[in-house]
């Protein structure tokens, strides 16, 4: 049931290995992304696919996707400006999905949006923290057989990705894509390095026992 519910997510997190897919490549050759130069920007895709959601809910979706991408085996990739909510609006209010011949007004990245109190700046900082996390914890970058990734369900509809390295390193990623908080009971003590709004190489907290995973968010834990 888990693989059927999240086939693309499972494929990306495992780097394509052992997912039952009809084709496989070496883990490092799997490129994980949510937006590229073709088609709509991620922020525009979220607006188009979730027209009734609030901005805060869309921001949470963006962060959730970025977190999954950055703990996945293979090569992470994103469109320039994705990390600062880049949008390509046309003059009529629609979104441009093929802007190769559009004006600078559509294609330019608006750096002036990165003010200290803006949503764009906060998202940029979250992506920055995820980059630092991936660099600091090699278990998420391993493209060899020294790290095994397995999965189990969260009770409310999400999933848990378990990373175990042959040298004893471990990581847990609790992924909750639903609109309600979920809980998971940890075995032992774990270091929290990312949640739905914060990420980085620095340990944010030490958790044990039952933990809550906010709606549309992750908990990334390491040992």
JSON list of C-alpha atoms in Angstrom, two decimals:
[
{"chain": "A", "resi": 1, "resn": "UNK", "atom": "CA", "xyz": [0.00, 0.00, 0.00]},
{"chain": "A", "resi": 2, "resn": "UNK", "atom": "CA", "xyz": [2.84, 2.35, 0.81]},
{"chain": "A", "resi": 3, "resn": "UNK", "atom": "CA", "xyz": [4.58, 1.93, -2.54]},
{"chain": "A", "resi": 4, "resn": "UNK", "atom": "CA", "xyz": [1.27, 2.32, -4.36]},
{"chain": "A", "resi": 5, "resn": "UNK", "atom": "CA", "xyz": [0.52, 5.57, -2.57]},
{"chain": "A", "resi": 6, "resn": "UNK", "atom": "CA", "xyz": [3.91, 7.24, -3.08]},
{"chain": "A", "resi": 7, "resn": "UNK", "atom": "CA", "xyz": [5.66, 5.58, -6.06]},
{"chain": "A", "resi": 8, "resn": "UNK", "atom": "CA", "xyz": [7.55, 8.65, -7.26]},
{"chain": "A", "resi": 9, "resn": "UNK", "atom": "CA", "xyz": [8.54, 9.67, -3.74]},
{"chain": "A", "resi": 10, "resn": "UNK", "atom": "CA", "xyz": [9.80, 6.17, -2.94]},
{"chain": "A", "resi": 11, "resn": "UNK", "atom": "CA", "xyz": [11.73, 6.03, -6.20]},
{"chain": "A", "resi": 12, "resn": "UNK", "atom": "CA", "xyz": [13.42, 9.36, -5.50]},
{"chain": "A", "resi": 13, "resn": "UNK", "atom": "CA", "xyz": [14.29, 8.72, -1.86]},
{"chain": "A", "resi": 14, "resn": "UNK", "atom": "CA", "xyz": [15.84, 5.35, -2.69]},
{"chain": "A", "resi": 15, "resn": "UNK", "atom": "CA", "xyz": [17.62, 6.65, -5.76]},
{"chain": "A", "resi": 16, "resn": "UNK", "atom": "CA", "xyz": [15.66, 4.25, -7.94]},
{"chain": "A", "resi": 17, "resn": "UNK", "atom": "CA", "xyz": [17.15, 1.16, -6.26]},
{"chain": "A", "resi": 18, "resn": "UNK", "atom": "CA", "xyz": [14.92, -1.72, -5.18]},
{"chain": "A", "resi": 19, "resn": "UNK", "atom": "CA", "xyz": [11.62, 0.04, -5.87]},
{"chain": "A", "resi": 20, "resn": "UNK", "atom": "CA", "xyz": [10.25, -2.41, -8.44]},
{"chain": "A", "resi": 21, "resn": "UNK", "atom": "CA", "xyz": [10.40, 0.23, -11.17]},
{"chain": "A", "resi": 22, "resn": "UNK", "atom": "CA", "xyz": [10.55, -0.93, -14.78]},
{"chain": "A", "resi": 23, "resn": "UNK", "atom": "CA", "xyz": [13.91, 0.76, -15.20]},
{"chain": "A", "resi": 24, "resn": "UNK", "atom": "CA", "xyz": [16.83, 1.54, -12.91]},
{"chain": "A", "resi": 25, "resn": "UNK", "atom": "CA", "xyz": [20.03, 3.55, -13.10]},
{"chain": "A", "resi": 26, "resn": "UNK", "atom": "CA", "xyz": [22.89, 4.11, -10.70]},
{"chain": "A", "resi": 27, "resn": "UNK", "atom": "CA", "xyz": [21.75, 6.14, -7.69]},
{"chain": "A", "resi": 28, "resn": "UNK", "atom": "CA", "xyz": [23.93, 9.13, -8.57]},
{"chain": "A", "resi": 29, "resn": "UNK", "atom": "CA", "xyz": [22.26, 9.33, -11.98]},
{"chain": "A", "resi": 30, "resn": "UNK", "atom": "CA", "xyz": [18.78, 9.85, -10.52]},
{"chain": "A", "resi": 31, "resn": "UNK", "atom": "CA", "xyz": [17.97, 13.58, -10.62]},
{"chain": "A", "resi": 32, "resn": "UNK", "atom": "CA", "xyz": [15.29, 14.57, -8.12]},
{"chain": "A", "resi": 33, "resn": "UNK", "atom": "CA", "xyz": [13.44, 17.81, -8.78]},
{"chain": "A", "resi": 34, "resn": "UNK", "atom": "CA", "xyz": [10.09, 19.56, -8.46]},
{"chain": "A", "resi": 35, "resn": "UNK", "atom": "CA", "xyz": [10.59, 22.29, -11.06]},
{"chain": "A", "resi": 36, "resn": "UNK", "atom": "CA", "xyz": [12.91, 23.00, -13.98]},
{"chain": "A", "resi": 37, "resn": "UNK", "atom": "CA", "xyz": [13.21, 25.63, -16.71]},
{"chain": "A", "resi": 38, "resn": "UNK", "atom": "CA", "xyz": [10.39, 23.91, -18.63]},
{"chain": "A", "resi": 39, "resn": "UNK", "atom": "CA", "xyz": [6.75, 24.29, -17.57]},
{"chain": "A", "resi": 40, "resn": "UNK", "atom": "CA", "xyz": [5.47, 26.28, -14.59]},
{"chain": "A", "resi": 41, "resn": "UNK", "atom": "CA", "xyz": [7.60, 27.27, -11.63]},
{"chain": "A", "resi": 42, "resn": "UNK", "atom": "CA", "xyz": [6.96, 25.27, -8.47]},
{"chain": "A", "resi": 43, "resn": "UNK", "atom": "CA", "xyz": [5.20, 28.17, -6.77]},
{"chain": "A", "resi": 44, "resn": "UNK", "atom": "CA", "xyz": [2.90, 28.60, -9.77]},
{"chain": "A", "resi": 45, "resn": "UNK", "atom": "CA", "xyz": [2.26, 24.83, -9.91]},
{"chain": "A", "resi": 46, "resn": "UNK", "atom": "CA", "xyz": [1.19, 24.88, -6.28]},
{"chain": "A", "resi": 47, "resn": "UNK", "atom": "CA", "xyz": [-1.24, 27.73, -6.92]},
{"chain": "A", "resi": 48, "resn": "UNK", "atom": "CA", "xyz": [-2.69, 26.01, -9.98]},
{"chain": "A", "resi": 49, "resn": "UNK", "atom": "CA", "xyz": [-3.08, 22.59, -8.37]},
{"chain": "A", "resi": 50, "resn": "UNK", "atom": "CA", "xyz": [-4.35, 23.86, -5.00]},
{"chain": "A", "resi": 51, "resn": "UNK", "atom": "CA", "xyz": [-6.51, 26.90, -5.81]},
{"chain": "A", "resi": 52, "resn": "UNK", "atom": "CA", "xyz": [-8.50, 26.71, -2.57]},
{"chain": "A", "resi": 53, "resn": "UNK", "atom": "CA", "xyz": [-5.56, 26.46, -0.17]},
{"chain": "A", "resi": 54, "resn": "UNK", "atom": "CA", "xyz": [-4.21, 29.36, 1.86]},
{"chain": "A", "resi": 55, "resn": "UNK", "atom": "CA", "xyz": [-0.79, 30.86, 1.26]},
{"chain": "A", "resi": 56, "resn": "UNK", "atom": "CA", "xyz": [0.50, 29.33, 4.50]},
{"chain": "A", "resi": 57, "resn": "UNK", "atom": "CA", "xyz": [-0.65, 25.91, 3.32]},
{"chain": "A", "resi": 58, "resn": "UNK", "atom": "CA", "xyz": [1.09, 26.39, -0.04]},
{"chain": "A", "resi": 59, "resn": "UNK", "atom": "CA", "xyz": [4.28, 27.45, 1.73]},
{"chain": "A", "resi": 60, "resn": "UNK", "atom": "CA", "xyz": [4.12, 24.29, 3.85]},
{"chain": "A", "resi": 61, "resn": "UNK", "atom": "CA", "xyz": [3.72, 22.17, 0.68]},
{"chain": "A", "resi": 62, "resn": "UNK", "atom": "CA", "xyz": [6.77, 23.85, -0.83]},
{"chain": "A", "resi": 63, "resn": "UNK", "atom": "CA", "xyz": [8.89, 23.19, 2.26]},
{"chain": "A", "resi": 64, "resn": "UNK", "atom": "CA", "xyz": [7.69, 19.59, 2.48]},
{"chain": "A", "resi": 65, "resn": "UNK", "atom": "CA", "xyz": [8.67, 18.90, -1.12]},
{"chain": "A", "resi": 66, "resn": "UNK", "atom": "CA", "xyz": [12.06, 20.58, -0.69]},
{"chain": "A", "resi": 67, "resn": "UNK", "atom": "CA", "xyz": [12.81, 18.54, 2.42]},
{"chain": "A", "resi": 68, "resn": "UNK", "atom": "CA", "xyz": [11.98, 15.26, 0.68]},
{"chain": "A", "resi": 69, "resn": "UNK", "atom": "CA", "xyz": [14.11, 16.22, -2.32]},
{"chain": "A", "resi": 70, "resn": "UNK", "atom": "CA", "xyz": [17.12, 17.04, -0.15]},
{"chain": "A", "resi": 71, "resn": "UNK", "atom": "CA", "xyz": [17.13, 13.75, 1.81]},
{"chain": "A", "resi": 72, "resn": "UNK", "atom": "CA", "xyz": [16.78, 11.66, -1.35]},
{"chain": "A", "resi": 73, "resn": "UNK", "atom": "CA", "xyz": [19.61, 9.64, -2.85]},
{"chain": "A", "resi": 74, "resn": "UNK", "atom": "CA", "xyz": [20.86, 10.84, -6.20]},
{"chain": "A", "resi": 75, "resn": "UNK", "atom": "CA", "xyz": [21.28, 14.43, -7.35]},
{"chain": "A", "resi": 76, "resn": "UNK", "atom": "CA", "xyz": [18.96, 17.21, -6.13]},
{"chain": "A", "resi": 77, "resn": "UNK", "atom": "CA", "xyz": [18.07, 19.89, -8.65]},
{"chain": "A", "resi": 78, "resn": "UNK", "atom": "CA", "xyz": [15.77, 22.89, -8.76]},
{"chain": "A", "resi": 79, "resn": "UNK", "atom": "CA", "xyz": [14.92, 25.75, -11.04]},
{"chain": "A", "resi": 80, "resn": "UNK", "atom": "CA", "xyz": [16.72, 29.02, -10.34]},
{"chain": "A", "resi": 81, "resn": "UNK", "atom": "CA", "xyz": [14.51, 31.00, -8.00]},
{"chain": "A", "resi": 82, "resn": "UNK", "atom": "CA", "xyz": [12.47, 28.06, -6.73]},
{"chain": "A", "resi": 83, "resn": "UNK", "atom": "CA", "xyz": [14.03, 28.64, -3.33]},
{"chain": "A", "resi": 84, "resn": "UNK", "atom": "CA", "xyz": [12.54, 32.15, -3.25]},
{"chain": "A", "resi": 85, "resn": "UNK", "atom": "CA", "xyz": [9.05, 31.37, -4.59]},
{"chain": "A", "resi": 86, "resn": "UNK", "atom": "CA", "xyz": [9.79, 32.42, -8.14]},
{"chain": "A", "resi": 87, "resn": "UNK", "atom": "CA", "xyz": [6.65, 33.08, -10.17]},
{"chain": "A", "resi": 88, "resn": "UNK", "atom": "CA", "xyz": [6.08, 33.81, -13.87]},
{"chain": "A", "resi": 89, "resn": "UNK", "atom": "CA", "xyz": [2.79, 35.72, -14.07]},
{"chain": "A", "resi": 90, "resn": "UNK", "atom": "CA", "xyz": [1.49, 37.04, -17.37]},
{"chain": "A", "resi": 91, "resn": "UNK", "atom": "CA", "xyz": [-0.12, 40.46, -17.61]},
{"chain": "A", "resi": 92, "resn": "UNK", "atom": "CA", "xyz": [-3.58, 38.85, -17.60]},
{"chain": "A", "resi": 93, "resn": "UNK", "atom": "CA", "xyz": [-2.95, 37.09, -14.27]},
{"chain": "A", "resi": 94, "resn": "UNK", "atom": "CA", "xyz": [-2.31, 33.62, -15.71]},
{"chain": "A", "resi": 95, "resn": "UNK", "atom": "CA", "xyz": [0.98, 31.82, -15.18]},
{"chain": "A", "resi": 96, "resn": "UNK", "atom": "CA", "xyz": [3.48, 31.39, -18.03]},
{"chain": "A", "resi": 97, "resn": "UNK", "atom": "CA", "xyz": [4.51, 27.75, -18.44]},
{"chain": "A", "resi": 98, "resn": "UNK", "atom": "CA", "xyz": [6.70, 28.22, -21.52]},
{"chain": "A", "resi": 99, "resn": "UNK", "atom": "CA", "xyz": [8.50, 31.52, -21.12]},
{"chain": "A", "resi": 100, "resn": "UNK", "atom": "CA", "xyz": [11.33, 31.05, -23.64]},
{"chain": "A", "resi": 101, "resn": "UNK", "atom": "CA", "xyz": [10.02, 34.00, -25.66]},
{"chain": "A", "resi": 102, "resn": "UNK", "atom": "CA", "xyz": [8.50, 36.03, -22.83]},
{"chain": "A", "resi": 103, "resn": "UNK", "atom": "CA", "xyz": [9.67, 39.43, -21.65]},
{"chain": "A", "resi": 104, "resn": "UNK", "atom": "CA", "xyz": [12.15, 40.19, -18.89]},
{"chain": "A", "resi": 105, "resn": "UNK", "atom": "CA", "xyz": [9.17, 41.16, -16.74]},
{"chain": "A", "resi": 106, "resn": "UNK", "atom": "CA", "xyz": [8.16, 37.48, -16.77]},
{"chain": "A", "resi": 107, "resn": "UNK", "atom": "CA", "xyz": [11.58, 35.82, -16.70]},
{"chain": "A", "resi": 108, "resn": "UNK", "atom": "CA", "xyz": [13.59, 38.04, -14.39]},
{"chain": "A", "resi": 109, "resn": "UNK", "atom": "CA", "xyz": [14.28, 36.92, -10.82]},
{"chain": "A", "resi": 110, "resn": "UNK", "atom": "CA", "xyz": [13.14, 39.68, -8.49]},
{"chain": "A", "resi": 111, "resn": "UNK", "atom": "CA", "xyz": [15.91, 39.81, -5.89]},
{"chain": "A", "resi": 112, "resn": "UNK", "atom": "CA", "xyz": [14.23, 42.76, -4.16]},
{"chain": "A", "resi": 113, "resn": "UNK", "atom": "CA", "xyz": [11.73, 40.31, -2.69]},
{"chain": "A", "resi": 114, "resn": "UNK", "atom": "CA", "xyz": [14.42, 38.98, -0.36]},
{"chain": "A", "resi": 115, "resn": "UNK", "atom": "CA", "xyz": [13.70, 41.26, 2.55]},
{"chain": "A", "resi": 116, "resn": "UNK", "atom": "CA", "xyz": [14.21, 39.94, 6.08]},
{"chain": "A", "resi": 117, "resn": "UNK", "atom": "CA", "xyz": [10.48, 39.71, 6.80]},
{"chain": "A", "resi": 118, "resn": "UNK", "atom": "CA", "xyz": [9.30, 38.25, 3.48]},
{"chain": "A", "resi": 119, "resn": "UNK", "atom": "CA", "xyz": [8.03, 34.75, 2.74]},
{"chain": "A", "resi": 120, "resn": "UNK", "atom": "CA", "xyz": [10.57, 34.61, -0.08]},
{"chain": "A", "resi": 121, "resn": "UNK", "atom": "CA", "xyz": [13.44, 35.19, 2.35]},
{"chain": "A", "resi": 122, "resn": "UNK", "atom": "CA", "xyz": [12.09, 32.63, 4.82]},
{"chain": "A", "resi": 123, "resn": "UNK", "atom": "CA", "xyz": [11.85, 30.00, 2.08]},
{"chain": "A", "resi": 124, "resn": "UNK", "atom": "CA", "xyz": [15.35, 30.80, 0.88]},
{"chain": "A", "resi": 125, "resn": "UNK", "atom": "CA", "xyz": [16.64, 30.27, 4.42]},
{"chain": "A", "resi": 126, "resn": "UNK", "atom": "CA", "xyz": [14.85, 26.92, 4.65]},
{"chain": "A", "resi": 127, "resn": "UNK", "atom": "CA", "xyz": [16.47, 25.73, 1.41]},
{"chain": "A", "resi": 128, "resn": "UNK", "atom": "CA", "xyz": [19.81, 27.02, 2.69]},
{"chain": "A", "resi": 129, "resn": "UNK", "atom": "CA", "xyz": [19.34, 24.99, 5.86]},
{"chain": "A", "resi": 130, "resn": "UNK", "atom": "CA", "xyz": [18.48, 21.86, 3.88]},
{"chain": "A", "resi": 131, "resn": "UNK", "atom": "CA", "xyz": [21.66, 22.26, 1.82]},
{"chain": "A", "resi": 132, "resn": "UNK", "atom": "CA", "xyz": [23.70, 22.54, 5.03]},
{"chain": "A", "resi": 133, "resn": "UNK", "atom": "CA", "xyz": [21.93, 19.48, 6.44]},
{"chain": "A", "resi": 134, "resn": "UNK", "atom": "CA", "xyz": [22.66, 17.38, 3.36]},
{"chain": "A", "resi": 135, "resn": "UNK", "atom": "CA", "xyz": [26.31, 18.44, 3.38]},
{"chain": "A", "resi": 136, "resn": "UNK", "atom": "CA", "xyz": [26.67, 17.68, 7.10]},
{"chain": "A", "resi": 137, "resn": "UNK", "atom": "CA", "xyz": [25.03, 14.24, 7.12]},
{"chain": "A", "resi": 138, "resn": "UNK", "atom": "CA", "xyz": [26.50, 12.00, 4.45]},
{"chain": "A", "resi": 139, "resn": "UNK", "atom": "CA", "xyz": [23.88, 9.30, 5.07]},
{"chain": "A", "resi": 140, "resn": "UNK", "atom": "CA", "xyz": [21.55, 11.32, 2.83]},
{"chain": "A", "resi": 141, "resn": "UNK", "atom": "CA", "xyz": [24.18, 11.63, 0.08]},
{"chain": "A", "resi": 142, "resn": "UNK", "atom": "CA", "xyz": [25.30, 8.01, -0.08]},
{"chain": "A", "resi": 143, "resn": "UNK", "atom": "CA", "xyz": [24.94, 6.45, -3.50]},
{"chain": "A", "resi": 144, "resn": "UNK", "atom": "CA", "xyz": [26.35, 3.05, -2.58]},
{"chain": "A", "resi": 145, "resn": "UNK", "atom": "CA", "xyz": [25.19, -0.10, -0.86]},
{"chain": "A", "resi": 146, "resn": "UNK", "atom": "CA", "xyz": [26.53, 1.03, 2.52]},
{"chain": "A", "resi": 147, "resn": "UNK", "atom": "CA", "xyz": [23.17, 2.69, 3.29]},
{"chain": "A", "resi": 148, "resn": "UNK", "atom": "CA", "xyz": [19.86, 0.82, 3.31]},
{"chain": "A", "resi": 149, "resn": "UNK", "atom": "CA", "xyz": [16.57, 2.72, 3.06]},
{"chain": "A", "resi": 150, "resn": "UNK", "atom": "CA", "xyz": [13.32, 1.12, 4.21]},
{"chain": "A", "resi": 151, "resn": "UNK", "atom": "CA", "xyz": [9.84, 2.50, 4.76]},
{"chain": "A", "resi": 152, "resn": "UNK", "atom": "CA", "xyz": [6.82, 2.12, 7.01]},
{"chain": "A", "resi": 153, "resn": "UNK", "atom": "CA", "xyz": [3.47, 3.89, 7.26]},
{"chain": "A", "resi": 154, "resn": "UNK", "atom": "CA", "xyz": [2.56, 6.71, 9.57]},
{"chain": "A", "resi": 155, "resn": "UNK", "atom": "CA", "xyz": [-0.84, 6.05, 11.12]},
{"chain": "A", "resi": 156, "resn": "UNK", "atom": "CA", "xyz": [-2.50, 9.06, 9.54]},
{"chain": "A", "resi": 157, "resn": "UNK", "atom": "CA", "xyz": [-1.42, 8.50, 5.95]},
{"chain": "A", "resi": 158, "resn": "UNK", "atom": "CA", "xyz": [2.22, 9.58, 5.77]},
{"chain": "A", "resi": 159, "resn": "UNK", "atom": "CA", "xyz": [5.35, 7.50, 5.90]},
{"chain": "A", "resi": 160, "resn": "UNK", "atom": "CA", "xyz": [8.66, 6.98, 7.69]},
{"chain": "A", "resi": 161, "resn": "UNK", "atom": "CA", "xyz": [11.89, 6.60, 5.74]},
{"chain": "A", "resi": 162, "resn": "UNK", "atom": "CA", "xyz": [14.59, 4.76, 7.70]},
{"chain": "A", "resi": 163, "resn": "UNK", "atom": "CA", "xyz": [18.23, 5.14, 6.69]},
{"chain": "A", "resi": 164, "resn": "UNK", "atom": "CA", "xyz": [20.74, 2.69, 8.18]},
{"chain": "A", "resi": 165, "resn": "UNK", "atom": "CA", "xyz": [24.45, 2.69, 7.28]},
{"chain": "A", "resi": 166, "resn": "UNK", "atom": "CA", "xyz": [26.79, -0.25, 7.73]},
{"chain": "A", "resi": 167, "resn": "UNK", "atom": "CA", "xyz": [29.02, 1.87, 9.98]},
{"chain": "A", "resi": 168, "resn": "UNK", "atom": "CA", "xyz": [26.19, 2.52, 12.46]},
{"chain": "A", "resi": 169, "resn": "UNK", "atom": "CA", "xyz": [24.86, 5.86, 11.23]},
{"chain": "A", "resi": 170, "resn": "UNK", "atom": "CA", "xyz": [21.08, 6.14, 11.26]},
{"chain": "A", "resi": 171, "resn": "UNK", "atom": "CA", "xyz": [18.45, 8.64, 10.19]},
{"chain": "A", "resi": 172, "resn": "UNK", "atom": "CA", "xyz": [14.68, 8.83, 10.32]},
{"chain": "A", "resi": 173, "resn": "UNK", "atom": "CA", "xyz": [12.53, 11.06, 8.12]},
{"chain": "A", "resi": 174, "resn": "UNK", "atom": "CA", "xyz": [8.91, 11.33, 9.22]},
{"chain": "A", "resi": 175, "resn": "UNK", "atom": "CA", "xyz": [6.87, 12.59, 6.26]},
{"chain": "A", "resi": 176, "resn": "UNK", "atom": "CA", "xyz": [3.33, 13.82, 6.84]},
{"chain": "A", "resi": 177, "resn": "UNK", "atom": "CA", "xyz": [1.64, 15.14, 3.66]},
{"chain": "A", "resi": 178, "resn": "UNK", "atom": "CA", "xyz": [-1.83, 15.21, 5.22]},
{"chain": "A", "resi": 179, "resn": "UNK", "atom": "CA", "xyz": [-3.85, 18.13, 6.58]},
{"chain": "A", "resi": 180, "resn": "UNK", "atom": "CA", "xyz": [-3.72, 16.81, 10.16]},
{"chain": "A", "resi": 181, "resn": "UNK", "atom": "CA", "xyz": [-0.90, 16.28, 12.64]},
{"chain": "A", "resi": 182, "resn": "UNK", "atom": "CA", "xyz": [0.31, 12.71, 13.15]},
{"chain": "A", "resi": 183, "resn": "UNK", "atom": "CA", "xyz": [2.30, 10.91, 15.85]},
{"chain": "A", "resi": 184, "resn": "UNK", "atom": "CA", "xyz": [5.13, 8.41, 15.86]},
{"chain": "A", "resi": 185, "resn": "UNK", "atom": "CA", "xyz": [6.86, 6.63, 18.73]},
{"chain": "A", "resi": 186, "resn": "UNK", "atom": "CA", "xyz": [10.66, 6.74, 18.58]},
{"chain": "A", "resi": 187, "resn": "UNK", "atom": "CA", "xyz": [12.88, 3.95, 19.85]},
{"chain": "A", "resi": 188, "resn": "UNK", "atom": "CA", "xyz": [15.69, 5.57, 21.77]},
{"chain": "A", "resi": 189, "resn": "UNK", "atom": "CA", "xyz": [16.92, 9.13, 21.59]},
{"chain": "A", "resi": 190, "resn": "UNK", "atom": "CA", "xyz": [17.31, 11.06, 18.31]},
{"chain": "A", "resi": 191, "resn": "UNK", "atom": "CA", "xyz": [18.72, 14.43, 17.25]},
{"chain": "A", "resi": 192, "resn": "UNK", "atom": "CA", "xyz": [16.28, 16.69, 15.41]},
{"chain": "A", "resi": 193, "resn": "UNK", "atom": "CA", "xyz": [17.94, 18.55, 12.53]},
{"chain": "A", "resi": 194, "resn": "UNK", "atom": "CA", "xyz": [14.88, 19.71, 10.57]},
{"chain": "A", "resi": 195, "resn": "UNK", "atom": "CA", "xyz": [11.15, 20.14, 10.91]},
{"chain": "A", "resi": 196, "resn": "UNK", "atom": "CA", "xyz": [8.45, 21.87, 8.90]},
{"chain": "A", "resi": 197, "resn": "UNK", "atom": "CA", "xyz": [10.02, 25.34, 9.19]},
{"chain": "A", "resi": 198, "resn": "UNK", "atom": "CA", "xyz": [13.65, 24.88, 10.31]},
{"chain": "A", "resi": 199, "resn": "UNK", "atom": "CA", "xyz": [16.61, 22.98, 8.89]},
{"chain": "A", "resi": 200, "resn": "UNK", "atom": "CA", "xyz": [20.39, 22.94, 9.14]},
{"chain": "A", "resi": 201, "resn": "UNK", "atom": "CA", "xyz": [23.50, 21.16, 10.31]},
{"chain": "A", "resi": 202, "resn": "UNK", "atom": "CA", "xyz": [22.94, 22.19, 13.95]},
{"chain": "A", "resi": 203, "resn": "UNK", "atom": "CA", "xyz": [20.92, 19.93, 16.25]},
{"chain": "A", "resi": 204, "resn": "UNK", "atom": "CA", "xyz": [17.63, 21.69, 17.07]},
{"chain": "A", "resi": 205, "resn": "UNK", "atom": "CA", "xyz": [16.48, 19.37, 19.84]},
{"chain": "A", "resi": 206, "resn": "UNK", "atom": "CA", "xyz": [16.81, 15.86, 21.23]},
{"chain": "A", "resi": 207, "resn": "UNK", "atom": "CA", "xyz": [13.64, 13.78, 21.01]},
{"chain": "A", "resi": 208, "resn": "UNK", "atom": "CA", "xyz": [12.46, 10.44, 22.35]},
{"chain": "A", "resi": 209, "resn": "UNK", "atom": "CA", "xyz": [9.18, 8.62, 22.86]},
{"chain": "A", "resi": 210, "resn": "UNK", "atom": "CA", "xyz": [6.04, 9.82, 21.11]},
{"chain": "A", "resi": 211, "resn": "UNK", "atom": "CA", "xyz": [6.59, 12.79, 18.78]},
{"chain": "A", "resi": 212, "resn": "UNK", "atom": "CA", "xyz": [4.12, 14.85, 16.78]},
{"chain": "A", "resi": 213, "resn": "UNK", "atom": "CA", "xyz": [4.59, 15.56, 13.08]},
{"chain": "A", "resi": 214, "resn": "UNK", "atom": "CA", "xyz": [2.73, 18.72, 12.06]},
{"chain": "A", "resi": 215, "resn": "UNK", "atom": "CA", "xyz": [0.38, 18.72, 9.09]},
{"chain": "A", "resi": 216, "resn": "UNK", "atom": "CA", "xyz": [2.18, 18.92, 5.73]},
{"chain": "A", "resi": 217, "resn": "UNK", "atom": "CA", "xyz": [5.64, 18.75, 7.25]},
{"chain": "A", "resi": 218, "resn": "UNK", "atom": "CA", "xyz": [8.59, 16.54, 8.13]},
{"chain": "A", "resi": 219, "resn": "UNK", "atom": "CA", "xyz": [10.78, 15.66, 11.06]},
{"chain": "A", "resi": 220, "resn": "UNK", "atom": "CA", "xyz": [14.34, 14.75, 10.11]},
{"chain": "A", "resi": 221, "resn": "UNK", "atom": "CA", "xyz": [16.21, 12.91, 12.86]},
{"chain": "A", "resi": 222, "resn": "UNK", "atom": "CA", "xyz": [19.76, 11.55, 13.00]},
{"chain": "A", "resi": 223, "resn": "UNK", "atom": "CA", "xyz": [22.00, 9.58, 15.35]}
]
